[in-house]
mmCIF file of C-alpha atoms and ligand atoms in Angstrom:
data_model
loop_
_atom_site.group_PDB
_atom_site.id
_atom_site.type_symbol
_atom_site.label_atom_id
_atom_site.label_comp_id
_atom_site.label_asym_id
_atom_site.label_seq_id
_atom_site.Cartn_x
_atom_site.Cartn_y
_atom_site.Cartn_z
ATOM 1 C CA UNK A 13 -4.236 -1.832 -20.626
ATOM 2 C CA UNK A 14 -3.752 -2.303 -16.721
ATOM 3 C CA UNK A 15 -5.440 0.790 -15.859
ATOM 4 C CA UNK A 16 -8.395 0.057 -18.244
ATOM 5 C CA UNK A 17 -8.706 -3.430 -16.722
ATOM 6 C CA UNK A 18 -8.571 -1.979 -13.200
ATOM 7 C CA UNK A 19 -11.255 0.550 -14.095
ATOM 8 C CA UNK A 20 -13.484 -2.234 -15.418
ATOM 9 C CA UNK A 21 -12.941 -4.140 -12.180
ATOM 10 C CA UNK A 22 -14.461 -1.245 -10.224
ATOM 11 C CA UNK A 23 -17.398 -0.719 -12.750
ATOM 12 C CA UNK A 24 -20.831 -1.812 -11.321
ATOM 13 C CA UNK A 25 -22.466 -1.963 -14.540
ATOM 14 C CA UNK A 26 -19.995 -4.489 -15.906
ATOM 15 C CA UNK A 27 -19.814 -6.321 -12.541
ATOM 16 C CA UNK A 28 -23.686 -6.955 -12.987
ATOM 17 C CA UNK A 29 -23.365 -8.183 -16.525
ATOM 18 C CA UNK A 30 -20.075 -9.909 -17.295
ATOM 19 C CA UNK A 31 -20.370 -12.830 -14.759
ATOM 20 C CA UNK A 32 -23.640 -13.792 -16.365
ATOM 21 C CA UNK A 33 -21.867 -14.685 -19.625
ATOM 22 C CA UNK A 34 -21.217 -18.379 -19.875
ATOM 23 C CA UNK A 35 -17.993 -17.822 -21.768
ATOM 24 C CA UNK A 36 -16.724 -15.586 -18.957
ATOM 25 C CA UNK A 37 -17.386 -18.363 -16.514
ATOM 26 C CA UNK A 38 -15.387 -20.623 -18.603
ATOM 27 C CA UNK A 39 -12.448 -18.148 -18.732
ATOM 28 C CA UNK A 40 -12.359 -17.817 -14.913
ATOM 29 C CA UNK A 41 -11.689 -21.544 -14.521
ATOM 30 C CA UNK A 42 -7.955 -20.771 -15.059
ATOM 31 C CA UNK A 43 -7.822 -19.063 -11.678
ATOM 32 C CA UNK A 44 -10.381 -21.074 -9.621
ATOM 33 C CA UNK A 45 -11.054 -24.803 -9.292
ATOM 34 C CA UNK A 46 -14.744 -23.926 -9.064
ATOM 35 C CA UNK A 47 -17.352 -21.579 -7.465
ATOM 36 C CA UNK A 48 -18.225 -24.198 -4.854
ATOM 37 C CA UNK A 49 -16.322 -24.403 -1.616
ATOM 38 C CA UNK A 50 -16.124 -28.147 -2.068
ATOM 39 C CA UNK A 51 -14.052 -27.537 -5.221
ATOM 40 C CA UNK A 52 -11.557 -25.533 -3.082
ATOM 41 C CA UNK A 53 -11.547 -28.041 -0.350
ATOM 42 C CA UNK A 54 -10.926 -31.068 -2.754
ATOM 43 C CA UNK A 55 -8.069 -28.972 -4.448
ATOM 44 C CA UNK A 56 -6.504 -28.283 -1.017
ATOM 45 C CA UNK A 57 -6.504 -31.987 -0.414
ATOM 46 C CA UNK A 58 -4.713 -32.639 -3.539
ATOM 47 C CA UNK A 59 -2.259 -29.895 -2.719
ATOM 48 C CA UNK A 60 -1.651 -31.410 0.760
ATOM 49 C CA UNK A 61 -0.390 -34.628 -0.870
ATOM 50 C CA UNK A 62 2.179 -32.418 -2.745
ATOM 51 C CA UNK A 63 3.260 -30.691 0.656
ATOM 52 C CA UNK A 64 1.570 -27.394 -0.439
ATOM 53 C CA UNK A 65 -0.664 -25.609 2.037
ATOM 54 C CA UNK A 66 -3.777 -23.832 1.186
ATOM 55 C CA UNK A 67 -5.166 -20.461 1.742
ATOM 56 C CA UNK A 68 -8.933 -20.156 1.212
ATOM 57 C CA UNK A 69 -10.677 -16.945 0.085
ATOM 58 C CA UNK A 70 -14.473 -16.822 -0.810
ATOM 59 C CA UNK A 71 -14.602 -13.941 -3.405
ATOM 60 C CA UNK A 72 -16.522 -10.906 -2.581
ATOM 61 C CA UNK A 73 -15.698 -7.330 -1.615
ATOM 62 C CA UNK A 74 -17.569 -4.071 -0.729
ATOM 63 C CA UNK A 75 -20.732 -5.768 0.263
ATOM 64 C CA UNK A 76 -23.683 -3.284 0.620
ATOM 65 C CA UNK A 77 -26.003 -5.156 2.853
ATOM 66 C CA UNK A 78 -24.933 -6.096 6.387
ATOM 67 C CA UNK A 79 -26.759 -9.393 6.091
ATOM 68 C CA UNK A 80 -24.264 -10.392 3.300
ATOM 69 C CA UNK A 81 -21.405 -9.733 5.780
ATOM 70 C CA UNK A 82 -23.026 -11.701 8.489
ATOM 71 C CA UNK A 83 -23.480 -14.589 6.021
ATOM 72 C CA UNK A 84 -19.942 -14.468 4.887
ATOM 73 C CA UNK A 85 -18.773 -14.727 8.549
ATOM 74 C CA UNK A 86 -20.918 -17.742 9.226
ATOM 75 C CA UNK A 87 -19.803 -19.228 5.918
ATOM 76 C CA UNK A 88 -16.190 -18.778 6.907
ATOM 77 C CA UNK A 89 -16.816 -20.383 10.463
ATOM 78 C CA UNK A 90 -18.168 -23.424 8.784
ATOM 79 C CA UNK A 91 -15.291 -23.732 6.360
ATOM 80 C CA UNK A 92 -12.826 -23.493 9.234
ATOM 81 C CA UNK A 93 -14.465 -26.548 10.804
ATOM 82 C CA UNK A 94 -14.464 -28.304 7.586
ATOM 83 C CA UNK A 95 -10.777 -27.569 7.211
ATOM 84 C CA UNK A 96 -10.073 -28.887 10.750
ATOM 85 C CA UNK A 97 -12.303 -31.976 10.135
ATOM 86 C CA UNK A 98 -10.596 -32.943 6.923
ATOM 87 C CA UNK A 99 -7.062 -32.372 8.151
ATOM 88 C CA UNK A 100 -6.200 -29.836 5.601
ATOM 89 C CA UNK A 101 -3.229 -27.681 6.165
ATOM 90 C CA UNK A 102 -5.264 -24.467 5.435
ATOM 91 C CA UNK A 103 -5.905 -20.982 6.638
ATOM 92 C CA UNK A 104 -8.362 -18.134 5.531
ATOM 93 C CA UNK A 105 -7.576 -14.949 3.856
ATOM 94 C CA UNK A 106 -10.450 -12.528 4.181
ATOM 95 C CA UNK A 107 -11.297 -8.939 3.072
ATOM 96 C CA UNK A 108 -12.635 -6.522 5.597
ATOM 97 C CA UNK A 109 -15.125 -4.956 3.265
ATOM 98 C CA UNK A 110 -16.590 -8.474 2.675
ATOM 99 C CA UNK A 111 -17.192 -8.602 6.323
ATOM 100 C CA UNK A 112 -18.945 -5.292 6.401
ATOM 101 C CA UNK A 113 -16.287 -2.521 7.027
ATOM 102 C CA UNK A 114 -18.169 -0.120 4.694
ATOM 103 C CA UNK A 115 -21.410 -0.508 6.512
ATOM 104 C CA UNK A 116 -20.556 -1.167 10.187
ATOM 105 C CA UNK A 117 -16.912 -1.208 11.224
ATOM 106 C CA UNK A 118 -17.642 -2.434 14.701
ATOM 107 C CA UNK A 119 -19.604 -5.370 13.335
ATOM 108 C CA UNK A 120 -16.814 -6.226 10.906
ATOM 109 C CA UNK A 121 -14.433 -6.156 13.678
ATOM 110 C CA UNK A 122 -16.599 -8.582 15.673
ATOM 111 C CA UNK A 123 -16.737 -10.922 12.656
ATOM 112 C CA UNK A 124 -12.994 -10.844 12.139
ATOM 113 C CA UNK A 125 -12.467 -11.578 15.828
ATOM 114 C CA UNK A 126 -14.716 -14.572 15.793
ATOM 115 C CA UNK A 127 -12.848 -15.935 12.755
ATOM 116 C CA UNK A 128 -9.475 -15.357 14.518
ATOM 117 C CA UNK A 129 -10.676 -17.186 17.622
ATOM 118 C CA UNK A 130 -12.153 -20.058 15.510
ATOM 119 C CA UNK A 131 -8.831 -20.212 13.438
ATOM 120 C CA UNK A 132 -6.845 -20.475 16.695
ATOM 121 C CA UNK A 133 -8.733 -23.753 17.643
ATOM 122 C CA UNK A 134 -7.096 -25.329 14.558
ATOM 123 C CA UNK A 135 -3.777 -23.720 15.191
ATOM 124 C CA UNK A 136 -4.007 -21.412 12.082
ATOM 125 C CA UNK A 137 -3.630 -17.742 11.320
ATOM 126 C CA UNK A 138 -6.368 -15.575 9.935
ATOM 127 C CA UNK A 139 -5.036 -13.542 7.208
ATOM 128 C CA UNK A 140 -6.447 -9.999 6.408
ATOM 129 C CA UNK A 141 -6.079 -8.985 2.806
ATOM 130 C CA UNK A 142 -5.058 -5.419 1.873
ATOM 131 C CA UNK A 143 -7.781 -3.635 -0.485
ATOM 132 C CA UNK A 144 -7.363 -0.139 -2.159
ATOM 133 C CA UNK A 145 -5.704 2.673 -0.437
ATOM 134 C CA UNK A 146 -8.995 4.178 0.967
ATOM 135 C CA UNK A 147 -8.768 1.110 3.384
ATOM 136 C CA UNK A 148 -5.070 0.930 4.246
ATOM 137 C CA UNK A 149 -5.098 2.869 7.457
ATOM 138 C CA UNK A 150 -8.259 1.426 8.798
ATOM 139 C CA UNK A 151 -6.909 -2.103 8.102
ATOM 140 C CA UNK A 152 -3.524 -1.452 9.706
ATOM 141 C CA UNK A 153 -5.268 0.090 12.823
ATOM 142 C CA UNK A 154 -7.655 -2.832 13.036
ATOM 143 C CA UNK A 155 -4.822 -5.273 12.690
ATOM 144 C CA UNK A 156 -2.939 -3.532 15.552
ATOM 145 C CA UNK A 157 -6.020 -3.938 17.855
ATOM 146 C CA UNK A 158 -6.497 -7.609 16.846
ATOM 147 C CA UNK A 159 -2.787 -8.379 17.245
ATOM 148 C CA UNK A 160 -2.825 -6.922 20.695
ATOM 149 C CA UNK A 161 -5.388 -9.533 21.715
ATOM 150 C CA UNK A 162 -4.400 -12.571 19.460
ATOM 151 C CA UNK A 163 -1.224 -14.000 18.220
ATOM 152 C CA UNK A 164 -2.679 -15.859 15.111
ATOM 153 C CA UNK A 165 -3.733 -12.941 12.881
ATOM 154 C CA UNK A 166 -1.770 -11.818 9.764
ATOM 155 C CA UNK A 167 -2.038 -8.779 7.489
ATOM 156 C CA UNK A 168 -1.234 -8.249 3.892
ATOM 157 C CA UNK A 169 0.988 -5.203 3.033
ATOM 158 C CA UNK A 170 1.556 -3.843 -0.469
ATOM 159 C CA UNK A 171 5.104 -2.933 -1.742
ATOM 160 C CA UNK A 172 3.837 -0.533 -4.237
ATOM 161 C CA UNK A 173 2.620 1.783 -1.567
ATOM 162 C CA UNK A 174 5.062 4.429 -0.409
ATOM 163 C CA UNK A 175 3.648 4.113 3.252
ATOM 164 C CA UNK A 176 4.537 0.500 3.586
ATOM 165 C CA UNK A 177 8.025 0.965 4.908
ATOM 166 C CA UNK A 178 6.427 3.040 7.824
ATOM 167 C CA UNK A 179 3.868 0.284 8.201
ATOM 168 C CA UNK A 180 6.473 -2.370 8.549
ATOM 169 C CA UNK A 181 8.200 -0.223 11.163
ATOM 170 C CA UNK A 182 4.979 0.345 12.982
ATOM 171 C CA UNK A 183 3.949 -3.325 12.973
ATOM 172 C CA UNK A 184 7.302 -4.919 13.779
ATOM 173 C CA UNK A 185 7.163 -4.340 17.510
ATOM 174 C CA UNK A 186 4.011 -6.438 17.562
ATOM 175 C CA UNK A 187 5.895 -9.474 16.056
ATOM 176 C CA UNK A 188 3.259 -9.574 13.172
ATOM 177 C CA UNK A 189 2.403 -12.084 10.565
ATOM 178 C CA UNK A 190 2.892 -10.222 7.198
ATOM 179 C CA UNK A 191 2.139 -11.342 3.687
ATOM 180 C CA UNK A 192 4.073 -8.937 1.350
ATOM 181 C CA UNK A 193 2.537 -8.447 -2.057
ATOM 182 C CA UNK A 194 3.317 -6.018 -4.813
ATOM 183 C CA UNK A 195 -0.228 -4.644 -4.887
ATOM 184 C CA UNK A 196 -3.150 -5.145 -7.211
ATOM 185 C CA UNK A 197 -5.024 -1.944 -7.294
ATOM 186 C CA UNK A 198 -4.876 1.321 -9.302
ATOM 187 C CA UNK A 199 -3.140 3.739 -7.013
ATOM 188 C CA UNK A 200 -2.122 7.373 -7.749
ATOM 189 C CA UNK A 201 1.512 8.174 -8.052
ATOM 190 C CA UNK A 202 1.432 10.369 -4.901
ATOM 191 C CA UNK A 203 0.768 7.141 -2.925
ATOM 192 C CA UNK A 204 2.398 4.422 -4.854
ATOM 193 C CA UNK A 205 5.436 3.459 -6.884
ATOM 194 C CA UNK A 206 4.279 2.931 -10.327
ATOM 195 C CA UNK A 207 7.198 1.170 -12.169
ATOM 196 C CA UNK A 208 7.874 -2.422 -11.879
ATOM 197 C CA UNK A 209 11.575 -1.793 -10.891
ATOM 198 C CA UNK A 210 10.657 0.502 -8.070
ATOM 199 C CA UNK A 211 7.927 -1.854 -6.632
ATOM 200 C CA UNK A 212 10.297 -4.756 -6.786
ATOM 201 C CA UNK A 213 13.075 -2.813 -5.076
ATOM 202 C CA UNK A 214 10.755 -1.716 -2.279
ATOM 203 C CA UNK A 215 9.474 -5.339 -2.060
ATOM 204 C CA UNK A 216 13.067 -6.568 -1.577
ATOM 205 C CA UNK A 217 13.834 -3.767 0.950
ATOM 206 C CA UNK A 218 10.738 -4.436 3.020
ATOM 207 C CA UNK A 219 11.412 -8.378 2.974
ATOM 208 C CA UNK A 220 15.125 -7.855 3.915
ATOM 209 C CA UNK A 221 13.907 -5.852 6.994
ATOM 210 C CA UNK A 222 11.358 -8.523 8.047
ATOM 211 C CA UNK A 223 14.075 -11.324 7.496
ATOM 212 C CA UNK A 224 16.595 -9.360 9.614
ATOM 213 C CA UNK A 225 14.047 -9.437 12.532
ATOM 214 C CA UNK A 226 13.479 -13.151 12.042
ATOM 215 C CA UNK A 227 17.216 -13.694 12.033
ATOM 216 C CA UNK A 228 17.379 -11.750 15.362
ATOM 217 C CA UNK A 229 15.159 -14.345 16.764
ATOM 218 C CA UNK A 230 11.739 -12.406 16.641
ATOM 219 C CA UNK A 231 8.594 -14.540 16.027
ATOM 220 C CA UNK A 232 7.777 -12.696 12.946
ATOM 221 C CA UNK A 233 5.952 -14.716 10.190
ATOM 222 C CA UNK A 234 6.733 -13.583 6.613
ATOM 223 C CA UNK A 235 4.821 -14.706 3.664
ATOM 224 C CA UNK A 236 6.237 -13.715 0.254
ATOM 225 C CA UNK A 237 2.958 -13.331 -1.672
ATOM 226 C CA UNK A 238 4.385 -13.162 -5.156
ATOM 227 C CA UNK A 239 4.908 -15.209 -8.348
ATOM 228 C CA UNK A 240 8.216 -13.287 -9.029
ATOM 229 C CA UNK A 241 10.367 -16.354 -8.626
ATOM 230 C CA UNK A 242 13.658 -14.246 -9.410
ATOM 231 C CA UNK A 243 12.767 -12.014 -6.471
ATOM 232 C CA UNK A 244 11.936 -15.016 -4.278
ATOM 233 C CA UNK A 245 15.362 -16.602 -5.199
ATOM 234 C CA UNK A 246 17.074 -13.264 -4.324
ATOM 235 C CA UNK A 247 15.368 -13.142 -0.971
ATOM 236 C CA UNK A 248 15.979 -16.823 -0.285
ATOM 237 C CA UNK A 249 19.791 -16.173 -0.929
ATOM 238 C CA UNK A 250 19.567 -13.303 1.498
ATOM 239 C CA UNK A 251 17.864 -15.442 4.137
ATOM 240 C CA UNK A 252 20.629 -18.128 3.587
ATOM 241 C CA UNK A 253 23.280 -15.432 4.075
ATOM 242 C CA UNK A 254 21.665 -14.470 7.392
ATOM 243 C CA UNK A 255 21.936 -18.163 8.513
ATOM 244 C CA UNK A 256 18.214 -18.811 8.111
ATOM 245 C CA UNK A 257 16.881 -22.081 6.838
ATOM 246 C CA UNK A 258 14.335 -22.707 4.056
ATOM 247 C CA UNK A 259 11.429 -22.673 6.573
ATOM 248 C CA UNK A 260 12.235 -19.137 7.947
ATOM 249 C CA UNK A 261 9.642 -17.694 5.511
ATOM 250 C CA UNK A 262 7.025 -19.016 3.159
ATOM 251 C CA UNK A 263 5.962 -18.603 -0.329
ATOM 252 C CA UNK A 264 2.219 -17.807 -1.168
ATOM 253 C CA UNK A 265 0.947 -17.905 -4.712
ATOM 254 C CA UNK A 266 -2.458 -17.839 -6.373
ATOM 255 C CA UNK A 267 -4.172 -20.938 -7.685
ATOM 256 C CA UNK A 268 -3.539 -21.247 -11.449
ATOM 257 C CA UNK A 269 -0.254 -19.198 -11.451
ATOM 258 C CA UNK A 270 3.090 -20.820 -11.630
ATOM 259 C CA UNK A 271 2.099 -24.138 -10.124
ATOM 260 C CA UNK A 272 5.237 -25.804 -11.374
ATOM 261 C CA UNK A 273 7.276 -23.293 -9.473
ATOM 262 C CA UNK A 274 5.006 -23.811 -6.450
ATOM 263 C CA UNK A 275 5.882 -27.579 -6.648
ATOM 264 C CA UNK A 276 9.512 -27.143 -7.190
ATOM 265 C CA UNK A 277 9.896 -24.841 -4.131
ATOM 266 C CA UNK A 278 7.847 -27.134 -2.075
ATOM 267 C CA UNK A 279 10.100 -30.154 -3.121
ATOM 268 C CA UNK A 280 13.062 -27.975 -2.220
ATOM 269 C CA UNK A 281 11.858 -27.808 1.328
ATOM 270 C CA UNK A 282 10.345 -24.207 1.193
ATOM 271 C CA UNK A 283 6.996 -23.633 2.839
ATOM 272 C CA UNK A 284 4.530 -23.066 0.114
ATOM 273 C CA UNK A 285 0.808 -22.128 0.272
ATOM 274 C CA UNK A 286 -1.598 -21.804 -2.775
ATOM 275 C CA UNK A 287 -4.373 -19.317 -2.350
ATOM 276 C CA UNK A 288 -7.542 -20.904 -3.603
ATOM 277 C CA UNK A 289 -10.371 -18.551 -4.385
ATOM 278 C CA UNK A 290 -13.828 -19.721 -4.789
ATOM 279 C CA UNK A 291 -17.391 -18.277 -4.906
ATOM 280 C CA UNK A 292 -19.674 -16.454 -7.391
ATOM 281 C CA UNK A 293 -18.469 -12.898 -6.845
ATOM 282 C CA UNK A 294 -15.379 -13.342 -8.932
ATOM 283 C CA UNK A 295 -15.650 -10.409 -11.346
ATOM 284 C CA UNK A 296 -13.350 -7.648 -9.690
ATOM 285 C CA UNK A 297 -10.883 -10.219 -8.640
ATOM 286 C CA UNK A 298 -10.661 -11.811 -12.112
ATOM 287 C CA UNK A 299 -10.242 -8.373 -13.668
ATOM 288 C CA UNK A 300 -7.294 -7.673 -11.316
ATOM 289 C CA UNK A 301 -5.706 -11.058 -12.391
ATOM 290 C CA UNK A 302 -6.086 -9.954 -16.007
ATOM 291 C CA UNK A 303 -4.478 -6.566 -15.291
ATOM 292 C CA UNK A 304 -1.527 -8.154 -13.780
ATOM 293 C CA UNK A 305 -0.478 -9.810 -16.968
ATOM 294 C CA UNK A 306 -1.759 -8.458 -20.342
ATOM 295 C CA UNK A 307 -1.202 -11.953 -21.908
ATOM 296 C CA UNK A 308 -3.935 -13.092 -19.721
ATOM 297 C CA UNK A 309 -6.380 -11.132 -21.821
ATOM 298 C CA UNK A 310 -5.496 -12.994 -24.982
ATOM 299 C CA UNK A 311 -5.874 -16.151 -23.046
ATOM 300 C CA UNK A 312 -9.289 -15.178 -21.829
ATOM 301 C CA UNK A 313 -10.272 -14.211 -25.379
ATOM 302 C CA UNK A 314 -9.100 -17.435 -26.562
ATOM 303 C CA UNK A 315 -11.174 -19.367 -23.992
ATOM 304 C CA UNK A 316 -14.251 -17.169 -24.975
ATOM 305 C CA UNK A 317 -13.971 -17.744 -28.672
ATOM 306 C CA UNK A 318 -12.883 -21.262 -28.520
HETATM 307 C C1 LIG B 15 -1.172 -15.153 -1.868
HETATM 308 C C2 LIG B 15 -1.395 -13.844 -2.573
HETATM 309 C C3 LIG B 15 -2.309 -12.941 -1.855
HETATM 310 C C4 LIG B 15 -2.530 -11.689 -2.533
HETATM 311 N N1 LIG B 15 -3.283 -10.862 -1.658
HETATM 312 C C5 LIG B 15 -3.329 -9.581 -2.068
HETATM 313 C C6 LIG B 15 -3.998 -8.485 -1.392
HETATM 314 O O1 LIG B 15 -4.382 -8.727 -0.254
HETATM 315 N N2 LIG B 15 -3.974 -7.212 -1.848
HETATM 316 C C7 LIG B 15 -3.434 -6.955 -3.069
HETATM 317 O O2 LIG B 15 -3.548 -5.643 -3.420
HETATM 318 N N3 LIG B 15 -2.890 -7.921 -3.809
HETATM 319 C C8 LIG B 15 -2.742 -9.168 -3.406
HETATM 320 N N4 LIG B 15 -2.108 -9.963 -4.193
HETATM 321 C C9 LIG B 15 -1.841 -9.647 -5.580
HETATM 322 C C10 LIG B 15 -0.417 -9.014 -5.626
HETATM 323 O O3 LIG B 15 -0.516 -7.608 -5.239
HETATM 324 C C11 LIG B 15 0.020 -8.838 -7.242
HETATM 325 O O4 LIG B 15 -0.962 -8.165 -7.923
HETATM 326 C C12 LIG B 15 0.140 -10.191 -7.890
HETATM 327 O O5 LIG B 15 0.696 -11.155 -7.025
HETATM 328 C C13 LIG B 15 0.896 -10.121 -9.160
HETATM 329 O O6 LIG B 15 2.220 -9.584 -8.771
HETATM 330 P P1 LIG B 15 3.551 -10.610 -8.546
HETATM 331 O O7 LIG B 15 4.031 -10.221 -7.248
HETATM 332 O O8 LIG B 15 3.211 -11.994 -8.859
HETATM 333 O O9 LIG B 15 4.676 -10.011 -9.541
HETATM 334 P P2 LIG B 15 4.677 -9.689 -11.136
HETATM 335 O O10 LIG B 15 5.938 -9.048 -11.438
HETATM 336 O O11 LIG B 15 3.387 -9.121 -11.430
HETATM 337 O O12 LIG B 15 4.648 -11.064 -11.718
HETATM 338 C C14 LIG B 15 5.779 -11.988 -11.792
HETATM 339 C C15 LIG B 15 5.491 -13.114 -12.820
HETATM 340 O O13 LIG B 15 4.419 -13.992 -12.187
HETATM 341 C C16 LIG B 15 3.559 -14.185 -13.286
HETATM 342 N N5 LIG B 15 2.173 -13.709 -12.970
HETATM 343 C C17 LIG B 15 1.884 -12.645 -12.051
HETATM 344 N N6 LIG B 15 0.615 -12.340 -12.033
HETATM 345 C C18 LIG B 15 0.033 -13.234 -13.024
HETATM 346 C C19 LIG B 15 -1.324 -13.516 -13.397
HETATM 347 N N7 LIG B 15 -2.362 -12.747 -12.925
HETATM 348 N N8 LIG B 15 -1.440 -14.353 -14.307
HETATM 349 C C20 LIG B 15 -0.503 -15.069 -14.841
HETATM 350 N N9 LIG B 15 0.685 -14.954 -14.497
HETATM 351 C C21 LIG B 15 1.096 -14.036 -13.634
HETATM 352 C C22 LIG B 15 4.093 -13.879 -14.623
HETATM 353 O O14 LIG B 15 4.863 -14.827 -15.037
HETATM 354 C C23 LIG B 15 4.945 -12.672 -14.093
HETATM 355 O O15 LIG B 15 5.979 -12.413 -15.052
HETATM 356 C C24 LIG B 15 -1.880 -11.237 -3.758
HETATM 357 C C25 LIG B 15 -1.034 -12.191 -4.260
HETATM 358 C C26 LIG B 15 -0.774 -13.387 -3.776
HETATM 359 C C27 LIG B 15 0.173 -14.364 -4.486
#
């Protein structure tokens, strides 16, 4: 089921057609407050009152026209201004292929750098998502270049990738901001751990390494980008054993998933952010959310039928 859904996520024919179905638009509401950026900003204001920060992402990836990438960069610059003007504790999370990496890598880099600079005005980090394995090396290399010039840039690493241990070791000397996730794409066994247990074990090992750097006084920022609360609790206990407080790392979850846990962790004094997606290009992203949990397919079908 997971592999089928991930195949569907990458299928251009379906990508053209499914989003036009009104019932599919109804089903997506579980994972997005709305397609409009205003829906995301309003939701972030509500989260602010609950001491939950927000990460904004305008959905879209693998754009094929450079004008789309340019427009996305302009859109994000405007959004950063709105976040600052409205006093929202929020940061952006962007995909390099949304900013033109497939078409013109230099231009994509310039777009990211403008966003990093604008994010710095509001004191925030610009987070770079990690896409499929065809992009991993380019993303890590671009992050290295950016981090050499800016302190407020973060990268997502995927615990299912075998190479991530080496990437953590490679980036640690830069005092990086790292969001660690399990990984959402369909990767071959040569590149990725494929069982839930192996992925979680690697996730814990990588987090423990990053926590050790934090305990040693390094200005590393660690975002645990997972809804696996047992794993978060295990890592929180490890952080406590290292003498670290609740604020030493942060928890990042997606809008619509485990909100009660987000609220509980925030109330207990952990730093929590909710990643709020918006925009019309939600199809591949939504399919990855379905793939993460087969029960979501039944939920989506119920929405469609009902
Ligand atoms: C803030 C954030 C940013 C991310 N950025 C990236 C990225 O840049 N690149 C990338 O490859 N992946 C990214 N991901 C997705 C990530 O890789 C996983 O696919 C996703 O988080 C599901 O794995 P999990 O860690 O929550 O653990 P799992 O073991 O899959 O889930 C743990 C529990 O969380 C709940 N849960 C998890 N997913 C869902 C869901 N879709 N619907 C309902 N309940 C669910 C279930 O109760 C499940 O039992 C991101 C995730 C987060 C939270």
